Amino acid sequence: DKKFYKEGLIPITEEEANEILNPLPDIEDARKQKHTEINHWRDIQENGVITFTWNNHSWDASKASQDRLAPVLVVAKSGQLPPGFFWTDANNEDVPVTVDDLTAIDAGMTQAMVNMGWKIHERQREMKKEVDELMRASDILNYSVGWTDDNGN
């Protein structure tokens, strides 16, 4: 619906008025803005919760978990773990572990991080390609950043 004003003025819709009063950035600025948003999403994902299963337990595999395990593994390999040492799984259960167990948990963490890191990398590259193929700033700005489903895919 175009609203009419004083004689000689051009009638415009609310949407047209909004475009005039709030212009969109040019297409390259919109792309840069969306790429920055995608990079931020990637960083959040890479620092998020990652788990894996080993020996009938679910284990955390985040960067923080790897940082916690690294010095423990050094001590374990030197034979200096305290008696009755355990590691706490992702379900907050204390699990008695040996040096070999800790080594296996470390390997599982690394593998889980690599697998998830690859999925994150693939998805962020896919999103950037899709954004680069859009030809209108409004489409770029409305592009939804994230996984295509709730399962990290």
Tab-separated table of N, CA and C in Angstrom:
chain	number	residue	atom	x	y	z
A	1	ASP	N	0.836	-1.174	0.000
A	1	ASP	CA	0.000	0.000	0.000
A	1	ASP	C	0.881	1.239	0.000
A	2	LYS	N	0.722	2.028	-1.008
A	2	LYS	CA	1.477	3.278	-1.092
A	2	LYS	C	0.687	4.367	-0.399
A	3	LYS	N	1.362	5.111	0.409
A	3	LYS	CA	0.716	6.212	1.116
A	3	LYS	C	0.926	7.480	0.301
A	4	PHE	N	-0.097	8.273	0.212
A	4	PHE	CA	-0.001	9.515	-0.554
A	4	PHE	C	0.173	10.685	0.390
A	5	TYR	N	1.052	11.551	0.003
A	5	TYR	CA	1.337	12.728	0.799
A	5	TYR	C	0.972	13.968	-0.005
A	6	LYS	N	1.532	15.067	0.332
A	6	LYS	CA	1.232	16.321	-0.360
A	6	LYS	C	1.444	16.170	-1.859
A	7	GLU	N	0.754	16.982	-2.583
A	7	GLU	CA	0.829	16.964	-4.037
A	7	GLU	C	2.280	17.133	-4.481
A	8	GLY	N	2.675	16.327	-5.446
A	8	GLY	CA	4.019	16.407	-5.989
A	8	GLY	C	5.005	15.456	-5.337
A	9	LEU	N	4.657	14.866	-4.201
A	9	LEU	CA	5.547	13.902	-3.557
A	9	LEU	C	5.294	12.521	-4.139
A	10	ILE	N	6.321	11.737	-4.176
A	10	ILE	CA	6.211	10.391	-4.740
A	10	ILE	C	5.727	9.444	-3.650
A	11	PRO	N	4.673	8.691	-3.923
A	11	PRO	CA	4.190	7.733	-2.918
A	11	PRO	C	5.147	6.542	-2.816
A	12	ILE	N	5.438	6.120	-1.600
A	12	ILE	CA	6.290	4.946	-1.390
A	12	ILE	C	5.700	4.077	-0.288
A	13	THR	N	6.082	2.803	-0.342
A	13	THR	CA	5.639	1.868	0.694
A	13	THR	C	6.539	2.021	1.924
A	14	GLU	N	6.112	1.412	3.017
A	14	GLU	CA	6.935	1.419	4.227
A	14	GLU	C	8.269	0.730	3.972
A	15	GLU	N	8.217	-0.365	3.211
A	15	GLU	CA	9.441	-1.104	2.887
A	15	GLU	C	10.410	-0.223	2.094
A	16	GLU	N	9.884	0.510	1.117
A	16	GLU	CA	10.729	1.409	0.329
A	16	GLU	C	11.310	2.515	1.205
A	17	ALA	N	10.511	3.038	2.111
A	17	ALA	CA	10.992	4.079	3.020
A	17	ALA	C	12.099	3.531	3.915
A	18	ASN	N	11.926	2.305	4.394
A	18	ASN	CA	12.930	1.674	5.246
A	18	ASN	C	14.248	1.505	4.494
A	19	GLU	N	14.162	1.110	3.213
A	19	GLU	CA	15.374	0.946	2.408
A	19	GLU	C	16.093	2.277	2.220
A	20	ILE	N	15.338	3.341	2.087
A	20	ILE	CA	15.940	4.669	1.912
A	20	ILE	C	16.568	5.146	3.222
A	21	LEU	N	15.862	4.958	4.314
A	21	LEU	CA	16.339	5.440	5.612
A	21	LEU	C	17.421	4.551	6.219
A	22	ASN	N	17.386	3.268	5.893
A	22	ASN	CA	18.346	2.299	6.436
A	22	ASN	C	18.961	1.504	5.293
A	23	PRO	N	19.809	2.116	4.504
A	23	PRO	CA	20.355	1.412	3.341
A	23	PRO	C	21.223	0.229	3.764
A	24	LEU	N	21.199	-0.805	2.937
A	24	LEU	CA	22.031	-1.975	3.185
A	24	LEU	C	23.474	-1.646	2.809
A	25	PRO	N	24.432	-2.346	3.419
A	25	PRO	CA	25.823	-2.149	3.005
A	25	PRO	C	25.989	-2.647	1.566
A	26	ASP	N	27.073	-2.227	0.918
A	26	ASP	CA	27.282	-2.751	-0.429
A	26	ASP	C	27.586	-4.241	-0.321
A	27	ILE	N	27.524	-4.922	-1.436
A	27	ILE	CA	27.593	-6.392	-1.439
A	27	ILE	C	28.915	-6.907	-0.863
A	28	GLU	N	30.019	-6.239	-1.156
A	28	GLU	CA	31.312	-6.709	-0.634
A	28	GLU	C	31.414	-6.501	0.874
A	29	ASP	N	30.876	-5.404	1.372
A	29	ASP	CA	30.852	-5.198	2.826
A	29	ASP	C	29.962	-6.233	3.501
A	30	ALA	N	28.848	-6.570	2.859
A	30	ALA	CA	27.949	-7.598	3.400
A	30	ALA	C	28.666	-8.943	3.449
A	31	ARG	N	29.418	-9.274	2.389
A	31	ARG	CA	30.175	-10.539	2.360
A	31	ARG	C	31.217	-10.568	3.483
A	32	LYS	N	31.956	-9.474	3.621
A	32	LYS	CA	32.975	-9.413	4.683
A	32	LYS	C	32.327	-9.598	6.054
A	33	GLN	N	31.202	-8.948	6.250
A	33	GLN	CA	30.478	-9.052	7.524
A	33	GLN	C	30.039	-10.493	7.774
A	34	LYS	N	29.519	-11.160	6.750
A	34	LYS	CA	29.045	-12.536	6.915
A	34	LYS	C	30.227	-13.486	7.104
A	35	HIS	N	31.345	-13.257	6.404
A	35	HIS	CA	32.532	-14.096	6.597
A	35	HIS	C	33.044	-13.963	8.032
A	36	THR	N	33.007	-12.764	8.577
A	36	THR	CA	33.408	-12.546	9.971
A	36	THR	C	32.488	-13.323	10.911
A	37	GLU	N	31.200	-13.304	10.621
A	37	GLU	CA	30.231	-14.059	11.430
A	37	GLU	C	30.511	-15.561	11.342
A	38	ILE	N	30.845	-16.038	10.148
A	38	ILE	CA	31.169	-17.461	9.956
A	38	ILE	C	32.440	-17.812	10.732
A	39	ASN	N	33.450	-16.959	10.672
A	39	ASN	CA	34.690	-17.214	11.425
A	39	ASN	C	34.427	-17.260	12.926
A	40	HIS	N	33.564	-16.389	13.405
A	40	HIS	CA	33.197	-16.385	14.831
A	40	HIS	C	32.487	-17.695	15.192
A	41	TRP	N	31.573	-18.136	14.339
A	41	TRP	CA	30.880	-19.413	14.546
A	41	TRP	C	31.903	-20.543	14.621
A	42	ARG	N	32.863	-20.557	13.668
A	42	ARG	CA	33.893	-21.596	13.637
A	42	ARG	C	34.670	-21.620	14.948
A	43	ASP	N	35.090	-20.447	15.433
A	43	ASP	CA	35.863	-20.379	16.672
A	43	ASP	C	35.072	-20.925	17.860
A	44	ILE	N	33.800	-20.600	17.925
A	44	ILE	CA	32.942	-21.112	19.005
A	44	ILE	C	32.841	-22.632	18.922
A	45	GLN	N	32.646	-23.155	17.709
A	45	GLN	CA	32.530	-24.602	17.530
A	45	GLN	C	33.820	-25.310	17.937
A	46	GLU	N	34.961	-24.741	17.526
A	46	GLU	CA	36.243	-25.378	17.833
A	46	GLU	C	36.542	-25.387	19.331
A	47	ASN	N	35.946	-24.487	20.056
A	47	ASN	CA	36.159	-24.435	21.507
A	47	ASN	C	34.992	-25.013	22.291
A	48	GLY	N	34.088	-25.678	21.586
A	48	GLY	CA	32.896	-26.225	22.214
A	48	GLY	C	33.106	-27.608	22.799
A	49	VAL	N	32.015	-28.216	23.195
A	49	VAL	CA	32.027	-29.541	23.812
A	49	VAL	C	32.152	-30.612	22.727
A	50	ILE	N	33.140	-31.472	22.905
A	50	ILE	CA	33.338	-32.608	22.010
A	50	ILE	C	33.520	-33.821	22.910
A	51	THR	N	32.843	-34.906	22.587
A	51	THR	CA	32.996	-36.132	23.374
A	51	THR	C	33.283	-37.304	22.447
A	52	PHE	N	33.800	-38.371	23.027
A	52	PHE	CA	34.029	-39.624	22.302
A	52	PHE	C	33.803	-40.767	23.282
A	53	THR	N	33.653	-41.954	22.741
A	53	THR	CA	33.425	-43.136	23.572
A	53	THR	C	34.659	-44.030	23.525
A	54	TRP	N	35.091	-44.455	24.691
A	54	TRP	CA	36.174	-45.418	24.812
A	54	TRP	C	35.928	-46.244	26.069
A	55	ASN	N	36.064	-47.546	25.937
A	55	ASN	CA	35.952	-48.468	27.064
A	55	ASN	C	34.626	-48.288	27.812
A	56	ASN	N	33.556	-48.175	27.045
A	56	ASN	CA	32.190	-48.043	27.571
A	56	ASN	C	31.956	-46.772	28.391
A	57	HIS	N	32.753	-45.758	28.170
A	57	HIS	CA	32.580	-44.466	28.835
A	57	HIS	C	32.614	-43.362	27.789
A	58	SER	N	31.888	-42.308	28.073
A	58	SER	CA	31.945	-41.104	27.247
A	58	SER	C	32.966	-40.167	27.890
A	59	TRP	N	33.876	-39.638	27.061
A	59	TRP	CA	34.954	-38.784	27.562
A	59	TRP	C	34.917	-37.428	26.870
A	60	ASP	N	35.233	-36.388	27.614
A	60	ASP	CA	35.358	-35.059	27.015
A	60	ASP	C	36.624	-35.017	26.165
A	61	ALA	N	36.534	-34.292	25.048
A	61	ALA	CA	37.691	-34.183	24.156
A	61	ALA	C	37.942	-32.739	23.744
A	62	SER	N	37.487	-31.807	24.541
A	62	SER	CA	37.664	-30.394	24.208
A	62	SER	C	39.133	-29.994	24.357
A	63	LYS	N	39.450	-28.795	23.897
A	63	LYS	CA	40.811	-28.280	24.073
A	63	LYS	C	41.159	-28.197	25.556
A	64	ALA	N	40.200	-27.788	26.364
A	64	ALA	CA	40.436	-27.692	27.812
A	64	ALA	C	40.740	-29.070	28.398
A	65	SER	N	40.021	-30.105	27.932
A	65	SER	CA	40.265	-31.467	28.423
A	65	SER	C	41.652	-31.939	28.016
A	66	GLN	N	42.043	-31.633	26.793
A	66	GLN	CA	43.385	-32.007	26.338
A	66	GLN	C	44.451	-31.299	27.170
A	67	ASP	N	44.213	-30.032	27.470
A	67	ASP	CA	45.168	-29.280	28.294
A	67	ASP	C	45.288	-29.880	29.695
A	68	ARG	N	44.179	-30.365	30.245
A	68	ARG	CA	44.212	-30.978	31.579
A	68	ARG	C	44.937	-32.324	31.550
A	69	LEU	N	44.744	-33.075	30.462
A	69	LEU	CA	45.322	-34.419	30.398
A	69	LEU	C	46.824	-34.406	30.099
A	70	ALA	N	47.306	-33.441	29.352
A	70	ALA	CA	48.708	-33.436	28.908
A	70	ALA	C	49.712	-33.599	30.057
A	71	PRO	N	49.653	-32.799	31.119
A	71	PRO	CA	50.643	-32.984	32.191
A	71	PRO	C	50.442	-34.300	32.951
A	72	VAL	N	49.206	-34.745	33.052
A	72	VAL	CA	48.920	-36.015	33.732
A	72	VAL	C	49.575	-37.161	32.967
A	73	LEU	N	49.497	-37.092	31.656
A	73	LEU	CA	50.084	-38.140	30.816
A	73	LEU	C	51.610	-38.174	30.975
A	74	VAL	N	52.238	-37.026	31.071
A	74	VAL	CA	53.690	-36.960	31.282
A	74	VAL	C	54.050	-37.633	32.611
A	75	VAL	N	53.309	-37.291	33.652
A	75	VAL	CA	53.563	-37.887	34.972
A	75	VAL	C	53.288	-39.391	34.930
A	76	ALA	N	52.208	-39.785	34.269
A	76	ALA	CA	51.852	-41.209	34.181
A	76	ALA	C	52.954	-42.001	33.486
A	77	LYS	N	53.482	-41.464	32.400
A	77	LYS	CA	54.527	-42.171	31.644
A	77	LYS	C	55.839	-42.248	32.415
A	78	SER	N	56.013	-41.369	33.390
A	78	SER	CA	57.224	-41.431	34.226
A	78	SER	C	57.013	-42.341	35.438
A	79	GLY	N	55.804	-42.942	35.524
A	79	GLY	CA	55.512	-43.864	36.614
A	79	GLY	C	55.226	-43.186	37.941
A	80	GLN	N	54.828	-41.941	37.921
A	80	GLN	CA	54.665	-41.182	39.157
A	80	GLN	C	53.213	-40.862	39.529
A	81	LEU	N	52.255	-41.564	38.947
A	81	LEU	CA	50.854	-41.311	39.319
A	81	LEU	C	50.617	-41.719	40.770
A	82	PRO	N	49.801	-40.974	41.481
A	82	PRO	CA	49.488	-41.363	42.861
A	82	PRO	C	48.703	-42.680	42.878
A	83	PRO	N	48.822	-43.446	43.949
A	83	PRO	CA	48.042	-44.688	44.060
A	83	PRO	C	46.544	-44.385	43.973
A	84	GLY	N	45.808	-45.255	43.291
A	84	GLY	CA	44.360	-45.103	43.174
A	84	GLY	C	43.939	-43.993	42.215
A	85	PHE	N	44.847	-43.591	41.330
A	85	PHE	CA	44.543	-42.484	40.418
A	85	PHE	C	43.354	-42.836	39.525
A	86	PHE	N	42.524	-41.836	39.265
A	86	PHE	CA	41.371	-42.018	38.370
A	86	PHE	C	41.238	-40.800	37.469
A	87	TRP	N	40.485	-40.973	36.401
A	87	TRP	CA	40.143	-39.867	35.504
A	87	TRP	C	38.626	-39.795	35.471
A	88	THR	N	38.076	-38.607	35.429
A	88	THR	CA	36.628	-38.433	35.467
A	88	THR	C	36.088	-38.333	34.047
A	89	ASP	N	35.094	-39.178	33.740
A	89	ASP	CA	34.544	-39.197	32.378
A	89	ASP	C	33.539	-38.057	32.171
A	90	ALA	N	32.972	-38.000	30.973
A	90	ALA	CA	32.049	-36.908	30.615
A	90	ALA	C	30.759	-36.938	31.422
A	91	ASN	N	30.447	-38.088	32.019
A	91	ASN	CA	29.250	-38.212	32.863
A	91	ASN	C	29.571	-37.982	34.338
A	92	ASN	N	30.765	-37.472	34.590
A	92	ASN	CA	31.214	-37.155	35.942
A	92	ASN	C	31.401	-38.392	36.817
A	93	GLU	N	31.739	-39.516	36.183
A	93	GLU	CA	32.044	-40.749	36.919
A	93	GLU	C	33.558	-40.880	37.025
A	94	ASP	N	34.051	-41.181	38.216
A	94	ASP	CA	35.480	-41.393	38.414
A	94	ASP	C	35.831	-42.803	37.968
A	95	VAL	N	36.785	-42.903	37.042
A	95	VAL	CA	37.157	-44.195	36.460
A	95	VAL	C	38.634	-44.453	36.757
A	96	PRO	N	38.942	-45.528	37.506
A	96	PRO	CA	40.349	-45.866	37.735
A	96	PRO	C	41.035	-46.120	36.386
A	97	VAL	N	42.242	-45.569	36.218
A	97	VAL	CA	42.940	-45.698	34.932
A	97	VAL	C	44.403	-46.053	35.144
A	98	THR	N	44.943	-46.714	34.124
A	98	THR	CA	46.369	-47.035	34.073
A	98	THR	C	47.038	-46.072	33.090
A	99	VAL	N	48.353	-46.189	32.990
A	99	VAL	CA	49.087	-45.389	32.007
A	99	VAL	C	48.566	-45.690	30.607
A	100	ASP	N	48.350	-46.975	30.318
A	100	ASP	CA	47.839	-47.352	28.993
A	100	ASP	C	46.450	-46.766	28.749
A	101	ASP	N	45.616	-46.751	29.784
A	101	ASP	CA	44.281	-46.153	29.651
A	101	ASP	C	44.392	-44.664	29.321
A	102	LEU	N	45.249	-43.965	30.062
A	102	LEU	CA	45.414	-42.528	29.819
A	102	LEU	C	45.950	-42.258	28.413
A	103	THR	N	46.845	-43.120	27.955
A	103	THR	CA	47.373	-42.981	26.593
A	103	THR	C	46.257	-43.186	25.577
A	104	ALA	N	45.394	-44.168	25.824
A	104	ALA	CA	44.262	-44.424	24.921
A	104	ALA	C	43.259	-43.270	24.960
A	105	ILE	N	43.010	-42.733	26.141
A	105	ILE	CA	42.097	-41.584	26.264
A	105	ILE	C	42.671	-40.388	25.506
A	106	ASP	N	43.970	-40.162	25.648
A	106	ASP	CA	44.622	-39.068	24.929
A	106	ASP	C	44.479	-39.250	23.416
A	107	ALA	N	44.700	-40.467	22.939
A	107	ALA	CA	44.560	-40.740	21.500
A	107	ALA	C	43.119	-40.535	21.049
A	108	GLY	N	42.168	-40.965	21.885
A	108	GLY	CA	40.754	-40.773	21.555
A	108	GLY	C	40.379	-39.304	21.500
A	109	MET	N	40.913	-38.521	22.453
A	109	MET	CA	40.666	-37.074	22.452
A	109	MET	C	41.177	-36.444	21.161
A	110	THR	N	42.405	-36.806	20.814
A	110	THR	CA	43.013	-36.229	19.612
A	110	THR	C	42.214	-36.597	18.377
A	111	GLN	N	41.823	-37.861	18.272
A	111	GLN	CA	41.047	-38.294	17.106
A	111	GLN	C	39.696	-37.588	17.049
A	112	ALA	N	39.038	-37.461	18.191
A	112	ALA	CA	37.736	-36.776	18.223
A	112	ALA	C	37.884	-35.310	17.822
A	113	MET	N	38.949	-34.656	18.299
A	113	MET	CA	39.193	-33.255	17.938
A	113	MET	C	39.458	-33.111	16.444
A	114	VAL	N	40.251	-34.007	15.884
A	114	VAL	CA	40.543	-33.950	14.442
A	114	VAL	C	39.269	-34.174	13.638
A	115	ASN	N	38.491	-35.180	14.020
A	115	ASN	CA	37.245	-35.463	13.290
A	115	ASN	C	36.293	-34.278	13.336
A	116	MET	N	36.097	-33.715	14.523
A	116	MET	CA	35.180	-32.585	14.656
A	116	MET	C	35.756	-31.346	13.984
A	117	GLY	N	37.049	-31.138	14.138
A	117	GLY	CA	37.699	-29.999	13.491
A	117	GLY	C	37.528	-30.031	11.984
A	118	TRP	N	37.613	-31.230	11.415
A	118	TRP	CA	37.424	-31.375	9.971
A	118	TRP	C	35.989	-31.039	9.575
A	119	LYS	N	35.027	-31.523	10.341
A	119	LYS	CA	33.617	-31.205	10.049
A	119	LYS	C	33.373	-29.699	10.134
A	120	ILE	N	33.941	-29.073	11.154
A	120	ILE	CA	33.784	-27.627	11.323
A	120	ILE	C	34.412	-26.899	10.138
A	121	HIS	N	35.610	-27.316	9.762
A	121	HIS	CA	36.306	-26.682	8.640
A	121	HIS	C	35.498	-26.826	7.347
A	122	GLU	N	35.028	-28.039	7.085
A	122	GLU	CA	34.221	-28.262	5.874
A	122	GLU	C	32.984	-27.369	5.861
A	123	ARG	N	32.292	-27.295	6.997
A	123	ARG	CA	31.053	-26.505	7.050
A	123	ARG	C	31.333	-25.015	6.870
A	124	GLN	N	32.387	-24.491	7.500
A	124	GLN	CA	32.660	-23.066	7.343
A	124	GLN	C	33.083	-22.754	5.913
A	125	ARG	N	33.796	-23.653	5.244
A	125	ARG	CA	34.163	-23.434	3.833
A	125	ARG	C	32.907	-23.462	2.956
A	126	GLU	N	32.013	-24.404	3.242
A	126	GLU	CA	30.756	-24.509	2.499
A	126	GLU	C	29.923	-23.230	2.663
A	127	MET	N	29.828	-22.736	3.894
A	127	MET	CA	29.046	-21.518	4.132
A	127	MET	C	29.651	-20.326	3.396
A	128	LYS	N	30.963	-20.184	3.431
A	128	LYS	CA	31.605	-19.066	2.738
A	128	LYS	C	31.374	-19.153	1.232
A	129	LYS	N	31.425	-20.362	0.688
A	129	LYS	CA	31.158	-20.542	-0.749
A	129	LYS	C	29.723	-20.138	-1.072
A	130	GLU	N	28.783	-20.576	-0.245
A	130	GLU	CA	27.376	-20.221	-0.469
A	130	GLU	C	27.170	-18.709	-0.388
A	131	VAL	N	27.806	-18.071	0.579
A	131	VAL	CA	27.698	-16.611	0.720
A	131	VAL	C	28.298	-15.919	-0.505
A	132	ASP	N	29.437	-16.419	-0.974
A	132	ASP	CA	30.095	-15.807	-2.131
A	132	ASP	C	29.264	-15.926	-3.403
A	133	GLU	N	28.373	-16.913	-3.451
A	133	GLU	CA	27.528	-17.103	-4.633
A	133	GLU	C	26.261	-16.247	-4.599
A	134	LEU	N	25.937	-15.663	-3.453
A	134	LEU	CA	24.748	-14.807	-3.356
A	134	LEU	C	25.039	-13.459	-4.011
A	135	MET	N	24.048	-12.913	-4.674
A	135	MET	CA	24.250	-11.697	-5.464
A	135	MET	C	23.537	-10.459	-4.922
A	136	ARG	N	22.866	-10.593	-3.788
A	136	ARG	CA	22.188	-9.435	-3.189
A	136	ARG	C	22.633	-9.296	-1.742
A	137	ALA	N	22.935	-8.066	-1.344
A	137	ALA	CA	23.381	-7.816	0.031
A	137	ALA	C	22.356	-8.313	1.040
A	138	SER	N	21.077	-8.140	0.749
A	138	SER	CA	20.042	-8.578	1.695
A	138	SER	C	20.058	-10.097	1.865
A	139	ASP	N	20.291	-10.835	0.769
A	139	ASP	CA	20.373	-12.297	0.866
A	139	ASP	C	21.590	-12.713	1.690
A	140	ILE	N	22.690	-12.021	1.495
A	140	ILE	CA	23.908	-12.324	2.251
A	140	ILE	C	23.679	-12.070	3.739
A	141	LEU	N	23.111	-10.925	4.058
A	141	LEU	CA	22.881	-10.578	5.464
A	141	LEU	C	21.862	-11.494	6.130
A	142	ASN	N	20.939	-12.042	5.340
A	142	ASN	CA	19.919	-12.952	5.886
A	142	ASN	C	20.368	-14.407	5.897
A	143	TYR	N	21.553	-14.698	5.366
A	143	TYR	CA	22.071	-16.066	5.331
A	143	TYR	C	22.253	-16.564	6.762
A	144	SER	N	21.744	-17.756	7.034
A	144	SER	CA	21.798	-18.325	8.381
A	144	SER	C	23.099	-19.116	8.573
A	145	VAL	N	23.902	-18.682	9.522
A	145	VAL	CA	25.183	-19.322	9.817
A	145	VAL	C	24.969	-20.437	10.831
A	146	GLY	N	25.555	-21.600	10.577
A	146	GLY	CA	25.480	-22.711	11.526
A	146	GLY	C	25.408	-24.047	10.822
A	147	TRP	N	25.161	-25.067	11.611
A	147	TRP	CA	24.997	-26.409	11.071
A	147	TRP	C	23.667	-26.489	10.337
A	148	THR	N	23.584	-27.401	9.389
A	148	THR	CA	22.329	-27.564	8.655
A	148	THR	C	21.326	-28.394	9.437
A	149	ASP	N	21.799	-29.097	10.487
A	149	ASP	CA	20.893	-29.846	11.368
A	149	ASP	C	21.429	-29.783	12.793
A	150	ASP	N	20.771	-30.450	13.713
A	150	ASP	CA	21.172	-30.405	15.122
A	150	ASP	C	22.241	-31.432	15.478
A	151	ASN	N	22.731	-32.178	14.484
A	151	ASN	CA	23.704	-33.231	14.753
A	151	ASN	C	25.117	-32.858	14.328
A	152	GLY	N	25.370	-31.584	14.138
A	152	GLY	CA	26.703	-31.170	13.715
A	152	GLY	C	26.965	-31.487	12.268
A	153	ASN	N	25.919	-31.442	11.452
A	153	ASN	CA	26.063	-31.700	10.009
A	153	ASN	C	25.511	-30.527	9.229
